[in-house]
PDB file of C-alpha atoms in Angstrom:
ATOM      1  CA  ARG A1073       9.448  43.023  40.342  1.00 75.00           C
ATOM      2  CA  LYS A1074       8.475  40.887  43.290  1.00 84.00           C
ATOM      3  CA  GLU A1075      10.741  40.568  46.219  1.00 90.00           C
ATOM      4  CA  VAL A1076      10.633  37.243  46.302  1.00 94.00           C
ATOM      5  CA  GLU A1077      10.177  35.284  42.971  1.00 94.00           C
ATOM      6  CA  GLN A1078       9.373  31.371  42.572  1.00 94.00           C
ATOM      7  CA  ASP A1079       8.295  29.494  39.694  1.00 89.00           C
ATOM      8  CA  PRO A1080       4.910  28.133  40.520  1.00 87.00           C
ATOM      9  CA  GLY A1081       4.870  24.967  38.338  1.00 87.00           C
ATOM     10  CA  PRO A1082       3.140  22.624  39.234  1.00 92.00           C
ATOM     11  CA  PHE A1083       6.127  20.525  39.317  1.00 94.00           C
ATOM     12  CA  ASN A1084       4.569  16.646  38.664  1.00 96.00           C
ATOM     13  CA  VAL A1085       6.735  13.919  39.528  1.00 96.00           C
ATOM     14  CA  PRO A1086       6.979  10.200  40.004  1.00 97.00           C
ATOM     15  CA  GLU A1087       7.330   8.968  43.780  1.00 97.00           C
ATOM     16  CA  GLY A1088      11.429   8.504  44.429  1.00 97.00           C
ATOM     17  CA  ALA A1089      12.555  11.312  41.907  1.00 97.00           C
ATOM     18  CA  THR A1090      14.141  14.400  42.862  1.00 97.00           C
ATOM     19  CA  VAL A1091      13.075  17.629  42.168  1.00 97.00           C
ATOM     20  CA  ALA A1092      14.544  21.044  43.066  1.00 96.00           C
ATOM     21  CA  PHE A1093      12.838  24.334  43.733  1.00 95.00           C
ATOM     22  CA  ASN A1094      14.546  28.146  43.379  1.00 94.00           C
ATOM     23  CA  CYS A1095      13.443  31.219  44.092  1.00 95.00           C
ATOM     24  CA  THR A1096      15.253  34.614  44.064  1.00 96.00           C
ATOM     25  CA  TYR A1097      14.632  37.692  46.277  1.00 95.00           C
ATOM     26  CA  SER A1098      15.394  40.994  45.864  1.00 94.00           C
ATOM     27  CA  ASN A1099      16.734  42.547  49.163  1.00 90.00           C
ATOM     28  CA  SER A1100      19.802  42.442  49.638  1.00 88.00           C
ATOM     29  CA  ALA A1101      19.680  43.327  53.017  1.00 87.00           C
ATOM     30  CA  SER A1102      17.647  40.200  54.185  1.00 88.00           C
ATOM     31  CA  GLN A1103      18.337  38.275  57.051  1.00 85.00           C
ATOM     32  CA  SER A1104      16.384  35.292  57.380  1.00 88.00           C
ATOM     33  CA  PHE A1105      15.343  32.847  55.101  1.00 92.00           C
ATOM     34  CA  PHE A1106      12.914  29.883  55.368  1.00 92.00           C
ATOM     35  CA  TRP A1107      10.961  27.404  53.583  1.00 95.00           C
ATOM     36  CA  TYR A1108       7.714  26.738  54.732  1.00 94.00           C
ATOM     37  CA  ARG A1109       5.182  24.074  53.162  1.00 95.00           C
ATOM     38  CA  GLN A1110       1.643  24.571  53.173  1.00 95.00           C
ATOM     39  CA  ASP A1111      -1.212  22.220  52.431  1.00 95.00           C
ATOM     40  CA  CYS A1112      -4.638  23.170  50.510  1.00 92.00           C
ATOM     41  CA  ARG A1113      -6.606  25.179  52.720  1.00 91.00           C
ATOM     42  CA  LYS A1114      -4.412  25.070  55.542  1.00 94.00           C
ATOM     43  CA  GLU A1115      -1.795  27.426  57.293  1.00 93.00           C
ATOM     44  CA  PRO A1116       1.941  27.356  56.158  1.00 93.00           C
ATOM     45  CA  LYS A1117       4.344  25.469  58.331  1.00 92.00           C
ATOM     46  CA  LEU A1118       8.185  25.898  58.763  1.00 90.00           C
ATOM     47  CA  LEU A1119       9.744  23.069  56.681  1.00 93.00           C
ATOM     48  CA  MET A1120      13.497  24.390  57.373  1.00 91.00           C
ATOM     49  CA  SER A1121      15.549  27.735  58.110  1.00 90.00           C
ATOM     50  CA  VAL A1122      17.919  28.398  54.975  1.00 91.00           C
ATOM     51  CA  TYR A1123      21.862  29.281  55.964  1.00 85.00           C
ATOM     52  CA  SER A1124      24.646  30.130  54.193  1.00 85.00           C
ATOM     53  CA  SER A1125      26.646  27.003  54.618  1.00 86.00           C
ATOM     54  CA  GLY A1126      23.385  24.829  53.907  1.00 87.00           C
ATOM     55  CA  ASN A1127      21.463  22.658  56.035  1.00 91.00           C
ATOM     56  CA  GLU A1128      19.963  18.866  55.584  1.00 93.00           C
ATOM     57  CA  ASP A1129      17.242  17.611  57.375  1.00 93.00           C
ATOM     58  CA  GLY A1130      16.464  14.237  56.192  1.00 96.00           C
ATOM     59  CA  ARG A1131      15.545  14.087  52.602  1.00 97.00           C
ATOM     60  CA  PHE A1132      15.186  18.059  52.359  1.00 97.00           C
ATOM     61  CA  THR A1133      18.371  19.916  51.406  1.00 97.00           C
ATOM     62  CA  ALA A1134      18.430  23.533  51.694  1.00 96.00           C
ATOM     63  CA  GLN A1135      20.959  26.061  50.374  1.00 95.00           C
ATOM     64  CA  LEU A1136      21.371  30.082  50.044  1.00 95.00           C
ATOM     65  CA  ASN A1137      23.878  32.214  47.525  1.00 94.00           C
ATOM     66  CA  ARG A1138      23.639  35.516  49.156  1.00 93.00           C
ATOM     67  CA  ALA A1139      25.942  36.969  46.177  1.00 93.00           C
ATOM     68  CA  SER A1140      23.100  35.858  43.531  1.00 93.00           C
ATOM     69  CA  GLN A1141      20.450  36.078  45.898  1.00 94.00           C
ATOM     70  CA  TYR A1142      19.118  32.570  45.377  1.00 94.00           C
ATOM     71  CA  ILE A1143      17.814  30.043  47.273  1.00 96.00           C
ATOM     72  CA  SER A1144      17.158  26.657  46.513  1.00 96.00           C
ATOM     73  CA  LEU A1145      15.214  23.726  48.193  1.00 97.00           C
ATOM     74  CA  LEU A1146      15.912  20.117  46.799  1.00 97.00           C
ATOM     75  CA  ILE A1147      13.796  17.299  47.657  1.00 97.00           C
ATOM     76  CA  ARG A1148      15.028  13.556  47.668  1.00 98.00           C
ATOM     77  CA  ASP A1149      13.197  10.242  47.258  1.00 98.00           C
ATOM     78  CA  SER A1150      10.072  12.262  46.627  1.00 98.00           C
ATOM     79  CA  LYS A1151       6.897  10.508  48.668  1.00 97.00           C
ATOM     80  CA  LEU A1152       3.123  11.054  47.770  1.00 97.00           C
ATOM     81  CA  SER A1153       2.673  13.175  51.449  1.00 97.00           C
ATOM     82  CA  ASP A1154       5.473  15.522  49.661  1.00 98.00           C
ATOM     83  CA  SER A1155       2.670  17.167  47.473  1.00 97.00           C
ATOM     84  CA  ALA A1156       1.897  20.395  48.757  1.00 97.00           C
ATOM     85  CA  THR A1157       2.754  23.901  47.864  1.00 96.00           C
ATOM     86  CA  TYR A1158       6.681  25.246  49.141  1.00 97.00           C
ATOM     87  CA  LEU A1159       6.898  28.576  50.486  1.00 95.00           C
ATOM     88  CA  CYS A1160      10.086  30.832  49.548  1.00 95.00           C
ATOM     89  CA  VAL A1161      10.190  32.779  52.529  1.00 93.00           C
ATOM     90  CA  VAL A1162      12.906  35.789  53.200  1.00 92.00           C
ATOM     91  CA  SER A1163      13.026  38.522  56.128  1.00 88.00           C
ATOM     92  CA  SER A1164      14.926  41.662  56.276  1.00 78.00           C
ATOM     93  CA  SER A1165      13.469  43.341  59.531  1.00 72.00           C
ATOM     94  CA  ASN A1166      14.367  42.118  63.125  1.00 68.00           C
ATOM     95  CA  THR A1167      10.283  42.466  63.399  1.00 73.00           C
ATOM     96  CA  GLY A1168       9.437  39.158  62.013  1.00 74.00           C
ATOM     97  CA  LYS A1169       8.402  40.599  59.029  1.00 84.00           C
ATOM     98  CA  LEU A1170       7.950  38.144  56.622  1.00 89.00           C
ATOM     99  CA  ILE A1171       7.701  38.120  52.900  1.00 91.00           C
ATOM    100  CA  PHE A1172       6.367  35.198  51.119  1.00 93.00           C
ATOM    101  CA  GLY A1173       7.038  34.269  47.451  1.00 94.00           C
ATOM    102  CA  GLN A1174       3.847  33.097  45.354  1.00 93.00           C
ATOM    103  CA  GLY A1175       4.735  29.121  45.974  1.00 94.00           C
ATOM    104  CA  THR A1176       5.958  26.331  44.017  1.00 95.00           C
ATOM    105  CA  THR A1177       3.206  23.270  43.268  1.00 95.00           C
ATOM    106  CA  LEU A1178       4.903  19.714  43.773  1.00 97.00           C
ATOM    107  CA  GLN A1179       2.554  16.688  42.719  1.00 97.00           C
ATOM    108  CA  VAL A1180       3.899  13.811  43.793  1.00 97.00           C
ATOM    109  CA  LYS A1181       2.400  11.008  41.500  1.00 96.00           C
ATOM    110  CA  PRO A1182       2.651   6.779  42.359  1.00 95.00           C
TER     111      PRO A1182
ATOM    112  CA  ASN B1086      -0.053  26.058  64.939  1.00 55.00           C
ATOM    113  CA  ALA B1087       1.664  26.223  68.176  1.00 60.00           C
ATOM    114  CA  GLY B1088      -1.463  27.222  69.986  1.00 85.00           C
ATOM    115  CA  VAL B1089      -2.166  30.432  67.864  1.00 91.00           C
ATOM    116  CA  MET B1090      -6.241  30.451  67.536  1.00 94.00           C
ATOM    117  CA  GLN B1091      -8.603  31.875  65.329  1.00 97.00           C
ATOM    118  CA  ASN B1092     -12.131  32.727  65.025  1.00 96.00           C
ATOM    119  CA  PRO B1093     -14.238  32.312  63.039  1.00 97.00           C
ATOM    120  CA  ARG B1094     -12.422  29.908  60.662  1.00 96.00           C
ATOM    121  CA  HIS B1095     -15.140  30.479  57.946  1.00 97.00           C
ATOM    122  CA  LEU B1096     -17.118  33.369  57.182  1.00 97.00           C
ATOM    123  CA  VAL B1097     -19.719  34.892  54.705  1.00 98.00           C
ATOM    124  CA  ARG B1098     -20.520  38.397  54.411  1.00 98.00           C
ATOM    125  CA  ARG B1099     -22.700  40.422  51.907  1.00 97.00           C
ATOM    126  CA  ARG B1100     -20.802  42.744  50.037  1.00 97.00           C
ATOM    127  CA  GLY B1101     -21.050  45.847  52.350  1.00 97.00           C
ATOM    128  CA  GLN B1102     -21.358  44.154  55.543  1.00 98.00           C
ATOM    129  CA  GLU B1103     -18.747  44.332  57.878  1.00 98.00           C
ATOM    130  CA  ALA B1104     -16.676  41.136  58.795  1.00 98.00           C
ATOM    131  CA  ARG B1105     -14.316  40.421  62.331  1.00 98.00           C
ATOM    132  CA  LEU B1106     -11.725  38.384  62.580  1.00 98.00           C
ATOM    133  CA  ARG B1107     -10.255  37.375  65.919  1.00 98.00           C
ATOM    134  CA  CYS B1108      -6.934  35.635  66.724  1.00 96.00           C
ATOM    135  CA  SER B1109      -5.271  34.988  70.373  1.00 93.00           C
ATOM    136  CA  PRO B1110      -1.531  34.318  70.070  1.00 90.00           C
ATOM    137  CA  MET B1111      -0.324  31.407  72.656  1.00 82.00           C
ATOM    138  CA  LYS B1112      -0.848  32.470  76.115  1.00 78.00           C
ATOM    139  CA  GLY B1113       1.760  35.042  77.883  1.00 76.00           C
ATOM    140  CA  HIS B1114       2.724  36.555  74.121  1.00 80.00           C
ATOM    141  CA  SER B1115       2.023  39.921  73.057  1.00 85.00           C
ATOM    142  CA  HIS B1116       2.886  40.604  69.541  1.00 88.00           C
ATOM    143  CA  VAL B1117       0.887  39.071  66.658  1.00 92.00           C
ATOM    144  CA  TYR B1118       1.138  39.672  62.854  1.00 93.00           C
ATOM    145  CA  TRP B1119      -1.813  39.450  60.380  1.00 96.00           C
ATOM    146  CA  TYR B1120      -1.412  38.144  56.343  1.00 96.00           C
ATOM    147  CA  ARG B1121      -3.718  37.855  54.091  1.00 97.00           C
ATOM    148  CA  GLN B1122      -3.370  35.134  51.017  1.00 96.00           C
ATOM    149  CA  LEU B1123      -5.429  35.768  47.946  1.00 93.00           C
ATOM    150  CA  PRO B1124      -6.417  32.729  46.024  1.00 87.00           C
ATOM    151  CA  GLU B1125      -3.797  31.295  44.065  1.00 81.00           C
ATOM    152  CA  GLU B1126      -1.028  33.732  45.880  1.00 84.00           C
ATOM    153  CA  GLY B1127       1.282  33.917  48.264  1.00 87.00           C
ATOM    154  CA  LEU B1128       0.663  35.474  52.034  1.00 93.00           C
ATOM    155  CA  LYS B1129       1.051  38.842  51.701  1.00 94.00           C
ATOM    156  CA  PHE B1130       2.149  41.091  55.483  1.00 94.00           C
ATOM    157  CA  MET B1131      -0.518  43.157  56.675  1.00 96.00           C
ATOM    158  CA  VAL B1132       0.284  44.521  59.967  1.00 95.00           C
ATOM    159  CA  TYR B1133       2.327  43.722  63.301  1.00 92.00           C
ATOM    160  CA  LEU B1134       0.905  44.371  66.339  1.00 92.00           C
ATOM    161  CA  GLN B1135       1.787  44.659  70.187  1.00 90.00           C
ATOM    162  CA  LYS B1136      -0.465  44.925  72.924  1.00 90.00           C
ATOM    163  CA  GLU B1137      -2.038  48.390  72.557  1.00 91.00           C
ATOM    164  CA  ASN B1138       0.231  49.387  69.660  1.00 93.00           C
ATOM    165  CA  ILE B1139       0.754  49.180  66.063  1.00 94.00           C
ATOM    166  CA  ILE B1140       4.318  48.646  65.533  1.00 91.00           C
ATOM    167  CA  ASP B1141       4.015  48.092  61.438  1.00 91.00           C
ATOM    168  CA  GLU B1142       1.206  48.625  59.410  1.00 94.00           C
ATOM    169  CA  SER B1143       2.398  49.229  56.043  1.00 92.00           C
ATOM    170  CA  GLY B1144       0.998  46.324  54.176  1.00 93.00           C
ATOM    171  CA  MET B1145      -2.757  47.409  55.567  1.00 96.00           C
ATOM    172  CA  PRO B1146      -5.332  48.619  52.696  1.00 94.00           C
ATOM    173  CA  LYS B1147      -5.634  52.455  52.887  1.00 90.00           C
ATOM    174  CA  GLU B1148      -9.424  52.090  53.833  1.00 95.00           C
ATOM    175  CA  ARG B1149     -11.674  49.894  55.384  1.00 97.00           C
ATOM    176  CA  PHE B1150      -9.153  47.940  57.162  1.00 98.00           C
ATOM    177  CA  SER B1151      -7.934  47.691  60.818  1.00 97.00           C
ATOM    178  CA  ALA B1152      -6.660  45.775  63.295  1.00 97.00           C
ATOM    179  CA  GLU B1153      -6.166  46.459  66.938  1.00 96.00           C
ATOM    180  CA  PHE B1154      -5.098  44.377  69.965  1.00 95.00           C
ATOM    181  CA  PRO B1155      -6.530  45.489  73.185  1.00 94.00           C
ATOM    182  CA  LYS B1156      -4.782  45.072  76.518  1.00 91.00           C
ATOM    183  CA  GLU B1157      -7.245  42.444  77.724  1.00 90.00           C
ATOM    184  CA  GLY B1158      -8.891  39.836  74.647  1.00 91.00           C
ATOM    185  CA  PRO B1159      -7.673  39.036  71.176  1.00 94.00           C
ATOM    186  CA  SER B1160      -6.363  40.885  68.136  1.00 96.00           C
ATOM    187  CA  ILE B1161      -9.061  41.988  66.000  1.00 98.00           C
ATOM    188  CA  LEU B1162      -8.540  42.445  62.425  1.00 98.00           C
ATOM    189  CA  ARG B1163     -11.668  44.541  61.506  1.00 98.00           C
ATOM    190  CA  ILE B1164     -12.919  45.132  57.692  1.00 98.00           C
ATOM    191  CA  GLN B1165     -15.714  47.567  56.675  1.00 98.00           C
ATOM    192  CA  GLN B1166     -17.981  47.461  53.611  1.00 98.00           C
ATOM    193  CA  VAL B1167     -16.548  44.282  52.113  1.00 98.00           C
ATOM    194  CA  VAL B1168     -16.051  43.542  48.617  1.00 97.00           C
ATOM    195  CA  ARG B1169     -15.736  40.554  46.626  1.00 96.00           C
ATOM    196  CA  GLY B1170     -12.201  41.203  46.415  1.00 95.00           C
ATOM    197  CA  ASP B1171     -11.593  40.453  50.324  1.00 97.00           C
ATOM    198  CA  SER B1172     -12.192  37.426  49.956  1.00 97.00           C
ATOM    199  CA  ALA B1173      -9.192  35.583  51.057  1.00 97.00           C
ATOM    200  CA  ALA B1174      -7.905  33.612  53.938  1.00 97.00           C
ATOM    201  CA  TYR B1175      -6.615  35.728  56.701  1.00 98.00           C
ATOM    202  CA  PHE B1176      -3.957  34.105  59.131  1.00 97.00           C
ATOM    203  CA  CYS B1177      -2.565  35.514  62.083  1.00 95.00           C
ATOM    204  CA  ALA B1178       0.946  34.520  63.610  1.00 92.00           C
ATOM    205  CA  SER B1179       3.027  35.228  66.926  1.00 87.00           C
ATOM    206  CA  PRO B1180       6.551  34.717  67.423  1.00 79.00           C
ATOM    207  CA  PRO B1181       8.373  32.824  69.820  1.00 69.00           C
ATOM    208  CA  ALA B1182       8.258  34.166  73.788  1.00 60.00           C
ATOM    209  CA  GLY B1183      10.811  36.604  73.528  1.00 57.00           C
ATOM    210  CA  GLY B1184       9.998  38.248  69.956  1.00 58.00           C
ATOM    211  CA  PHE B1185      11.530  37.090  67.231  1.00 59.00           C
ATOM    212  CA  SER B1186      15.187  35.828  66.667  1.00 57.00           C
ATOM    213  CA  GLY B1187      15.511  35.309  63.227  1.00 56.00           C
ATOM    214  CA  ASN B1188      14.255  31.883  63.634  1.00 62.00           C
ATOM    215  CA  THR B1189      10.029  31.609  62.738  1.00 69.00           C
ATOM    216  CA  ILE B1190       6.837  32.575  63.685  1.00 79.00           C
ATOM    217  CA  TYR B1191       3.798  30.059  64.364  1.00 84.00           C
ATOM    218  CA  PHE B1192       0.780  30.653  62.204  1.00 91.00           C
ATOM    219  CA  GLY B1193      -2.989  30.225  63.208  1.00 94.00           C
ATOM    220  CA  GLU B1194      -5.085  27.838  61.227  1.00 95.00           C
ATOM    221  CA  GLY B1195      -6.495  31.251  59.348  1.00 97.00           C
ATOM    222  CA  SER B1196     -10.071  32.352  58.673  1.00 97.00           C
ATOM    223  CA  TRP B1197     -11.659  31.789  55.438  1.00 97.00           C
ATOM    224  CA  LEU B1198     -13.690  34.653  54.357  1.00 97.00           C
ATOM    225  CA  THR B1199     -15.822  35.189  51.456  1.00 97.00           C
ATOM    226  CA  VAL B1200     -17.719  38.031  49.883  1.00 97.00           C
ATOM    227  CA  VAL B1201     -21.189  37.206  48.508  1.00 96.00           C
TER     228      VAL B1201
END
């Protein structure tokens, strides 16, 4: 079983749609959780950290459920520029070693 | 990429040759991570280095791969006798000054290795 699992997609949605991505992780000792965005042939960039209390940044909302070992990302009012691969990332050490999911590809169409 | 510099950006090697990838973290930072991303896959941790010290090499393949971060100069990921399966993007990353605090690390733009 992979340490971090995501549905690879692709998710094809029209502009303005709401889309949700889910992710599960296997290590219950995991301490830090993130969503990264990666454009084609580019480096991953931090989208947002994820907390149990949930956090929101504009159109993006992230949620963590430690009991279920489940992380989600909600994107409201999708834009063409949201088209990218979204990586679920977990850290279970205090050294910053990150465990990446395979990524979920989003394609927003006009 | 917060000043994490990688070179070369693109490298083509024939099977059996050596590949050297370089990474300079932000000025004054002394820790780097190396990650590999195979085609259509997520990033995989390879090694975590401090200057003159390997902290965690649990993700490094047992053979042909080595990494160093000398007191002076960039960190180097060295792949000997490359094979087609080594074709991938290799990303270097650096934590913020003061070390990882549970927030984020910053990635360089990556080095794309193609083995022909």
